[in-house]
Coordinates of C-alpha atoms in Angstrom, one line a residue:
X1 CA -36.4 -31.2 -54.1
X2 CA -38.2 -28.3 -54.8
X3 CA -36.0 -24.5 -55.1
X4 CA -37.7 -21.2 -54.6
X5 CA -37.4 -19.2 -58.2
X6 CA -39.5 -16.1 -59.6
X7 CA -42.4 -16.8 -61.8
X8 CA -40.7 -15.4 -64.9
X9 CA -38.3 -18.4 -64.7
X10 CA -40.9 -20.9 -64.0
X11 CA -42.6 -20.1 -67.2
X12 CA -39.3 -20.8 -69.0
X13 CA -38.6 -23.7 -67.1
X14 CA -42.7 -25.4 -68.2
X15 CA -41.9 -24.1 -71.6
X16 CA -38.6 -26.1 -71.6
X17 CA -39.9 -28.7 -70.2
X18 CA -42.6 -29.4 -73.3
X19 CA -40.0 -29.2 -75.5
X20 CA -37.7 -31.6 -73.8
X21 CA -35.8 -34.5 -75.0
X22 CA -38.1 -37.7 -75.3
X23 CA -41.4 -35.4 -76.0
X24 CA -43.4 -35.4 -78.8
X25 CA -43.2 -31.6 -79.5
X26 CA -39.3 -31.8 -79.1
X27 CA -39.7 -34.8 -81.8
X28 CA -41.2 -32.5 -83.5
X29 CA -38.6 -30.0 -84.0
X30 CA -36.0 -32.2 -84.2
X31 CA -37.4 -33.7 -87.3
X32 CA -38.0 -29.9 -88.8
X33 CA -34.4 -29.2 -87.8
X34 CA -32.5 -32.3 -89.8
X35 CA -34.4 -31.0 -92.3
X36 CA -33.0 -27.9 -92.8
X37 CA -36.6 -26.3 -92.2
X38 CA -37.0 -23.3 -89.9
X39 CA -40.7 -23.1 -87.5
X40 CA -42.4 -20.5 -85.9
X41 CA -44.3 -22.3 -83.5
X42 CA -46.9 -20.3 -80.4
X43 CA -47.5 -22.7 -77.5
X44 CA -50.6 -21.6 -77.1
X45 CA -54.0 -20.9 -79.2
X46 CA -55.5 -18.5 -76.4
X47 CA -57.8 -15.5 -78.2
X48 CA -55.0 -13.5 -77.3
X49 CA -53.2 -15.6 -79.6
X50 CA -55.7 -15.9 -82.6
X51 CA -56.1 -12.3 -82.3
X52 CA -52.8 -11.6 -83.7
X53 CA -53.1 -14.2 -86.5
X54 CA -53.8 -13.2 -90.1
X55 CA -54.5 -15.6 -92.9
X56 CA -53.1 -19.5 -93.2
X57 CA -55.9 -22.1 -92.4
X58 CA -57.1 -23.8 -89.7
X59 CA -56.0 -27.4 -88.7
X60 CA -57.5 -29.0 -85.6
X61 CA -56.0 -32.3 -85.6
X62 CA -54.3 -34.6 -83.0
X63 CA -50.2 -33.4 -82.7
X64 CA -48.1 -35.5 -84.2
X65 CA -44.2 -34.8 -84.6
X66 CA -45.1 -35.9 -88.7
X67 CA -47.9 -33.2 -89.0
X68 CA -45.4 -31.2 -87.6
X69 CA -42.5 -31.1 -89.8
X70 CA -44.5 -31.5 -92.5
X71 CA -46.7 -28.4 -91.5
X72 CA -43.3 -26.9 -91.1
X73 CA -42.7 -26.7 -94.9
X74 CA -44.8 -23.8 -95.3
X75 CA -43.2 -20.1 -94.2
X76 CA -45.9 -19.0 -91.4
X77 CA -46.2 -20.1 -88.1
X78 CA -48.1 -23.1 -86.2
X79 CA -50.0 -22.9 -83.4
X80 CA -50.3 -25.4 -81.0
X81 CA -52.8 -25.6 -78.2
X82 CA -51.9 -24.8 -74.5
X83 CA -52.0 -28.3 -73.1
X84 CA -49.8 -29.6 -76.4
X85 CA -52.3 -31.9 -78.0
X86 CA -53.3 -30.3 -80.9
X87 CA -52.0 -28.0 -83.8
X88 CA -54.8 -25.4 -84.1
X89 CA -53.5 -23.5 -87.4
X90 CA -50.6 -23.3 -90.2
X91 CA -49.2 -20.7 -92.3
X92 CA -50.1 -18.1 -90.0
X93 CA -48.8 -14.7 -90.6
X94 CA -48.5 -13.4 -86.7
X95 CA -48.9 -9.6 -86.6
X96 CA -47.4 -8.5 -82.9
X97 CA -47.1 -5.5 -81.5
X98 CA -44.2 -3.5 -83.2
X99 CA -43.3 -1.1 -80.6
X100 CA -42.3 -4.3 -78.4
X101 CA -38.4 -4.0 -78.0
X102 CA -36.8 -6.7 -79.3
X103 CA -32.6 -7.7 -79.2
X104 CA -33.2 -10.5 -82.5
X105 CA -32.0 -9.6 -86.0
X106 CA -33.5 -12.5 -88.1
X107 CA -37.8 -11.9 -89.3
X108 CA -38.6 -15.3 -87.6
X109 CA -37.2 -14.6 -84.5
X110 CA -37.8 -11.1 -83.9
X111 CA -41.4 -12.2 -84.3
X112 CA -41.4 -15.1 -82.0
X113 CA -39.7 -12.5 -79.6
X114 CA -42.4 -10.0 -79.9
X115 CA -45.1 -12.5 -79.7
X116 CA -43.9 -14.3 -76.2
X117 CA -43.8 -10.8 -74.4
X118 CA -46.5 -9.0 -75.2
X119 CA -48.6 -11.7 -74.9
X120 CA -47.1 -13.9 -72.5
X121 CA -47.3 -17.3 -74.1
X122 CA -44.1 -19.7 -75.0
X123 CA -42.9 -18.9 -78.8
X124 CA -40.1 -21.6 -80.1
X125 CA -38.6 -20.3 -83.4
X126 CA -35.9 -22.9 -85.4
X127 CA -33.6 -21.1 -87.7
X128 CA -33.7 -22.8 -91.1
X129 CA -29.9 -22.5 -92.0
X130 CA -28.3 -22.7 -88.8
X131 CA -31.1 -25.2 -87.1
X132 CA -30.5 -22.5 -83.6
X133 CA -33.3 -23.2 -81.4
X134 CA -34.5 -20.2 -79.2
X135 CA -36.8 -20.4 -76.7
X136 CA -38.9 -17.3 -75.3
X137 CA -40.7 -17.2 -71.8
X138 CA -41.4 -15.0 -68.9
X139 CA -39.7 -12.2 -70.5
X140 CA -36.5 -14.2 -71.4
X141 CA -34.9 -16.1 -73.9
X142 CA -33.2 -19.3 -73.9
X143 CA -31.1 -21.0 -76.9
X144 CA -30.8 -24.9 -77.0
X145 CA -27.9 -26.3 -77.0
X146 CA -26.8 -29.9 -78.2
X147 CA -27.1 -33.0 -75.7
X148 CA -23.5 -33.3 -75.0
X149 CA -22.7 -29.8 -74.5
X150 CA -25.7 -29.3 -72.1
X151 CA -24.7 -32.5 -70.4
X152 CA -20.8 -31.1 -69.7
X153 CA -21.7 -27.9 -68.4
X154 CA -24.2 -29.1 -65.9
X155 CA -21.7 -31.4 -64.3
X156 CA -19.0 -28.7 -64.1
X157 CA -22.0 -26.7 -62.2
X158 CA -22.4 -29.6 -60.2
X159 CA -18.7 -29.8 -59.1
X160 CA -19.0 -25.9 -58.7
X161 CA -21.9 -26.3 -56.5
X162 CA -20.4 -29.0 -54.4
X163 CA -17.4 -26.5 -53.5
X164 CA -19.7 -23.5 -52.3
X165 CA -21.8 -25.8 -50.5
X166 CA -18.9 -26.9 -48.6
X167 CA -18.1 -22.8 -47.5
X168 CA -22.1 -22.3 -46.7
X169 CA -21.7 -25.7 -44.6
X170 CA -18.1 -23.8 -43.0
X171 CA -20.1 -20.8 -42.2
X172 CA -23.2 -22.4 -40.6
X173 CA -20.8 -24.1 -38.3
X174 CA -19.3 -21.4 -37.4
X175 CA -22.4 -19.4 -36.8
X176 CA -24.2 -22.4 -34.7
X177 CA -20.6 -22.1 -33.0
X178 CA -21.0 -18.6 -32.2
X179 CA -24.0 -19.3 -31.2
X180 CA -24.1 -20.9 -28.3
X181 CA -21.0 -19.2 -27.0
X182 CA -23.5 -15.8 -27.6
X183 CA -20.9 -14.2 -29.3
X184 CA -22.5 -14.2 -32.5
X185 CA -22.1 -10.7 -35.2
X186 CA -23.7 -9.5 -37.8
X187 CA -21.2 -10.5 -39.8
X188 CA -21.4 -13.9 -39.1
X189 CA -24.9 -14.5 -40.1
X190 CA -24.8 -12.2 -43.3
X191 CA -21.9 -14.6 -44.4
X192 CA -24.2 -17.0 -44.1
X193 CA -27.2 -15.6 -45.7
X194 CA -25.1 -14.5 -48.7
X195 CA -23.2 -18.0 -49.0
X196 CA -26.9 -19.6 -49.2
X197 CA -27.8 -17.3 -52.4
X198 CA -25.0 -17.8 -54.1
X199 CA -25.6 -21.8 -53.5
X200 CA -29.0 -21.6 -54.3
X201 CA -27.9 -19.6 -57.6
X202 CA -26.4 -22.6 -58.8
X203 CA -28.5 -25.0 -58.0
X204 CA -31.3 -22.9 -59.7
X205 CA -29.5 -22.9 -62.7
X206 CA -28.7 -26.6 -62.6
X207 CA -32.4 -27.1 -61.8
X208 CA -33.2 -25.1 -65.6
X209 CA -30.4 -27.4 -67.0
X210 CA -32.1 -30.2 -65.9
X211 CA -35.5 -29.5 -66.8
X212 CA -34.1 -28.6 -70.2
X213 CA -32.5 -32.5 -70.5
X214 CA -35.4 -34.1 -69.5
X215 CA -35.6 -38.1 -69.7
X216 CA -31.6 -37.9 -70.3
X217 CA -31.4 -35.6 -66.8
X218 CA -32.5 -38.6 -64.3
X219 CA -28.6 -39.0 -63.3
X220 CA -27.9 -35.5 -62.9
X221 CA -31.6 -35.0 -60.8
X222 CA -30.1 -37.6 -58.2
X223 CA -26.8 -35.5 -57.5
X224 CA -28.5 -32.7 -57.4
X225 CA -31.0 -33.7 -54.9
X226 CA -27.9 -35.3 -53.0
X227 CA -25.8 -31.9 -53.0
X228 CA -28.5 -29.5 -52.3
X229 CA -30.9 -31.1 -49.8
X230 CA -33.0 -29.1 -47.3
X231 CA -30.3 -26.2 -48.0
X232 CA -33.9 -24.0 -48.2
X233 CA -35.4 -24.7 -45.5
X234 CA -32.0 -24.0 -43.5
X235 CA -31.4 -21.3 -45.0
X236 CA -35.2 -20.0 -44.0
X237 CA -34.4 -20.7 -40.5
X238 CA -31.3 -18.7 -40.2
X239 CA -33.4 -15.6 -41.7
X240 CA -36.2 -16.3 -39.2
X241 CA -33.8 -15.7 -36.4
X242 CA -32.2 -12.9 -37.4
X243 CA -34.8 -10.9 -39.6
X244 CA -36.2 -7.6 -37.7
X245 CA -39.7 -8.1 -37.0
X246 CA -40.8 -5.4 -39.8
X247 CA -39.5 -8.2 -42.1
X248 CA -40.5 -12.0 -43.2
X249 CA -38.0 -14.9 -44.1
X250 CA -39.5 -14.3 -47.5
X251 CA -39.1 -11.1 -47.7
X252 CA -35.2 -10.9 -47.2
X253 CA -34.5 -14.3 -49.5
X254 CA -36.7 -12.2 -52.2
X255 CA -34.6 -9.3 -51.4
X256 CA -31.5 -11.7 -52.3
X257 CA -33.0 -13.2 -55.1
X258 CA -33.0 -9.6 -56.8
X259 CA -29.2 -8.9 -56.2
X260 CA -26.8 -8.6 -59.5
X261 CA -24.0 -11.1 -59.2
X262 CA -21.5 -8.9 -57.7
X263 CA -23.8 -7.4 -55.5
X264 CA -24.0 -10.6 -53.6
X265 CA -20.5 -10.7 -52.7
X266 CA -21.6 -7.5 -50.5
X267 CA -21.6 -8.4 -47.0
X268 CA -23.7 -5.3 -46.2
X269 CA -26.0 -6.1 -48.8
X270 CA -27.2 -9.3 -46.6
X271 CA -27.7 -7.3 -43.7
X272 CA -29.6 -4.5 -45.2
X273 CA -31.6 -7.5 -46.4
X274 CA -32.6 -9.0 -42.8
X275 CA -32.6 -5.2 -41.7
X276 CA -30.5 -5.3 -39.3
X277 CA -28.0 -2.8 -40.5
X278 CA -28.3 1.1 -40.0
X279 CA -26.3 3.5 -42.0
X280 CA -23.7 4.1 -39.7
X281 CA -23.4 0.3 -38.4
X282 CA -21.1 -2.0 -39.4
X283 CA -21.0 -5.7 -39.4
X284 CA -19.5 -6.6 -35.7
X285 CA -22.6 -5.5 -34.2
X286 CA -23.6 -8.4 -32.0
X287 CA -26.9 -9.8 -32.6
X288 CA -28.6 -12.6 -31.0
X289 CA -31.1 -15.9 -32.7
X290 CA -34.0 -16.7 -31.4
X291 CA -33.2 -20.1 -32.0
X292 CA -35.4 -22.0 -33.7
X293 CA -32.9 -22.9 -36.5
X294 CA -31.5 -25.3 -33.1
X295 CA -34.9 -26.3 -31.8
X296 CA -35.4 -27.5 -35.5
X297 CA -33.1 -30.3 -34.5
X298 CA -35.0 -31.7 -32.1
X299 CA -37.0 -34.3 -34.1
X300 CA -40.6 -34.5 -31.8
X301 CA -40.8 -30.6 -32.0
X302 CA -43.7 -29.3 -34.2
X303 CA -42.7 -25.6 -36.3
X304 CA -45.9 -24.6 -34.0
X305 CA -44.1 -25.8 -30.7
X306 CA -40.9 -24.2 -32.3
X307 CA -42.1 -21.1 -32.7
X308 CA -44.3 -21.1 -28.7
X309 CA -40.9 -21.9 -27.4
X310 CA -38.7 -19.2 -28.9
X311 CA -40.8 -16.6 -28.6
X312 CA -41.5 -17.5 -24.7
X313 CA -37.6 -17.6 -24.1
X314 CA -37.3 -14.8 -26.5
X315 CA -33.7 -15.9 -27.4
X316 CA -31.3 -18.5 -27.3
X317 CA -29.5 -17.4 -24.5
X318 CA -32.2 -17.6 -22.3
X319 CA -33.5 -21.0 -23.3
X320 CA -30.0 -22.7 -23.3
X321 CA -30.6 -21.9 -19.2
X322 CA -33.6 -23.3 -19.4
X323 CA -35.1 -26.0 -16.7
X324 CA -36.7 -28.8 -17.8
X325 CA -39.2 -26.9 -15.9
X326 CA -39.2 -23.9 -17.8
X327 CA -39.5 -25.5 -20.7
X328 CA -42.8 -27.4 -19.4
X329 CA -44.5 -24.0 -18.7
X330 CA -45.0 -23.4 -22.1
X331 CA -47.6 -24.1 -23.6
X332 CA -48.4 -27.9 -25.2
X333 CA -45.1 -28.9 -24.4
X334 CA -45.4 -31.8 -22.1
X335 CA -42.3 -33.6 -19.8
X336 CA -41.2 -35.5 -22.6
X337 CA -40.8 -33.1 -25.1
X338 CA -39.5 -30.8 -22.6
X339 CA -36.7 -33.6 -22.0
X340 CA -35.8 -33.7 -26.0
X341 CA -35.4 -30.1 -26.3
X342 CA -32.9 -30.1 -23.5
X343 CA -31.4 -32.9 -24.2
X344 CA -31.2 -31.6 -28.0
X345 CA -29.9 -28.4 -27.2
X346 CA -26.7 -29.8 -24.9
X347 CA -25.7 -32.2 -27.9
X348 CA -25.8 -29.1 -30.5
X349 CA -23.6 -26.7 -28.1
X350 CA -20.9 -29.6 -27.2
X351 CA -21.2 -30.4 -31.0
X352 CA -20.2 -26.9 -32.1
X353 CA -17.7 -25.9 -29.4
X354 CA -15.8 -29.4 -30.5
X355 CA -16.0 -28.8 -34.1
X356 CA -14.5 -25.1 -33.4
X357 CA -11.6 -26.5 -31.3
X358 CA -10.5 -29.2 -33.4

């Protein structure tokens, strides 16, 4: 399964995931951590890096989680290079930029704070009395938390998950319902749009737990790939049908993707997004899908064939009246095809009007 996230939490999610359980590096720490030993340690020995390094002493051996903890001993930082396979220097004093706002109280980590945004490489800093492990990446900051803990909270997200993905699978049956009685509203597919952020909120964060647990995630990877499925590419369709043409699917999901928490809940926010809403509109405008989220269905369709068919119909209306000899006249789609898409079509409007009936 793959989920669409900004690239400030990918670089916290490939930072998490070299210091995941059952990897060397997270070995590593470990070891400095039962130790009561804190660690400054720079994922990276770019010249950016080496730049802002004053004295200690070079290294340049094979990584080891021993070299590690024992390196660890000594008050200044390790760097270790990019790819993980080597600890280029010890006892580094790191000399960042000082006007670089920073939220941390403690030397070490106000450092490792400083050091991760201006130059944007992953910092790990260990406390040495409270063994806290932070992580900083992309901007952000991430704290580990024990096995267990992290374990408990991801299945609660889980169960959370599986309850809005229930009301996004409600309001796309309602909206395919709508559909194909073309009595569909604005209001009905913002519910819709906003239902699949919230879901894919979850599941993104559920995603960053996993990626944190590593080889002790391989249960919760499987429920989460059950739960959230092709909810994306769904989702995408819906957008494509509805955005105005000054607008991509990508666009308005980006658009989403920015919204605060309680901004989400905002109807109107997710019809601004596909802009489709004026300042004076509300949300029982009718609108009307081009309809390739139901030409999806059919299985022998290409996206290309898709995409020729909606936009010769232009809308779903239209092509529900379609002959198999309308359908022909488009272009590549032969007798056969033509046949599916009707055939297709007929099953998903009984489907829907039952569904809303019973």
């Amino acid at each position: 399964m793959e989920l669409r996230y900004g690239s400030a939490n990918e670089q916290m999610r490939q930072a998490l995931a070299r210091i995941s359980p059952g990897t060397p590096l997270r070995d590593g720490i470990d070891r400095v951590v039962r130790a009561k030993a804190g660690a400054l340690l720079v994922l990276d020995d770019g010249p950016d890096v080496l730049s802002i390094c004053s004295g200690g002493f070079l290294v340049d051996a094979p990584f080891s989680p021993q070299r590690l903890s024992e390196l660890a001993k000594m008050d200044g930082a390790i760097i270790i290079s990019g790819d993980g396979g080597r600890i280029a220097r010890a006892n580094v004093h790191l000399v960042p930029d000082p006007t670089v706002p920073t939220s941390e109280t403690g030397t070490r980590h106000r450092t490792a704070e400083r050091v991760a945004r201006s130059l944007d490489v992953p910092v790990v800093s260990a406390s040495e009395e409270m063994g806290v492990i932070n992580v900083y990446a992309g901007g952000g900051k991430r704290q580990l938390q024990e096995i267990g803990r992290l374990l408990e909270r991801a299945n609660q997200a889980l169960q959370t998950l599986e309850r809005y993905k229930v009301r996004l699978d409600d309001a796309m049956a309602k909206l395919t319902a709508v559909e194909v009685e073309d009595v569909a509203t604005l209001r009905d597919v913002a519910a819709v749009v906003q239902r699949g952020e919230m879901v894919h909120r979850i599941a993104d964060e559920i995603e960053t737990m996993i990626v944190e647990l590593g080889v002790d995630a391989r249960l919760l990877r499987l429920q989460l790939d059950e739960l959230y499925g092709e909810i994306d590419d769904e989702l995408e369709l819906v957008v494509q049908d509805y955005v105005a043409d000054d607008r991509t699917p990508s666009e308005t999901l980006e658009i989403m993707s920015r919204l605060t928490d309680e901004e989400t809940h905002d109807l109107r926010k997710a019809a601004e997004a596909l802009h489709r809403l004026e300042e004076d509109d509300d949300l029982t405008i009718s609108v009307a899908p081009r309809g390739l989220r139901l030409l999806h269905r059919t299985k022998r369709l290409s996206s290309d064939s898709a995409l020729a068919i909606a936009g010769h119909f232009n809308g779903l209306s239209k092509l529900q009246r379609a002959t198999l000899t309308d359908l022909s006249e488009v272009a590549g789609i032969d007798d056969a095809t033509a046949a599916e898409v009707r055939e297709t079509l007929a099953r998903v409007t009984e489907s829907a009007i039952l569904d809303q009936y019973n």
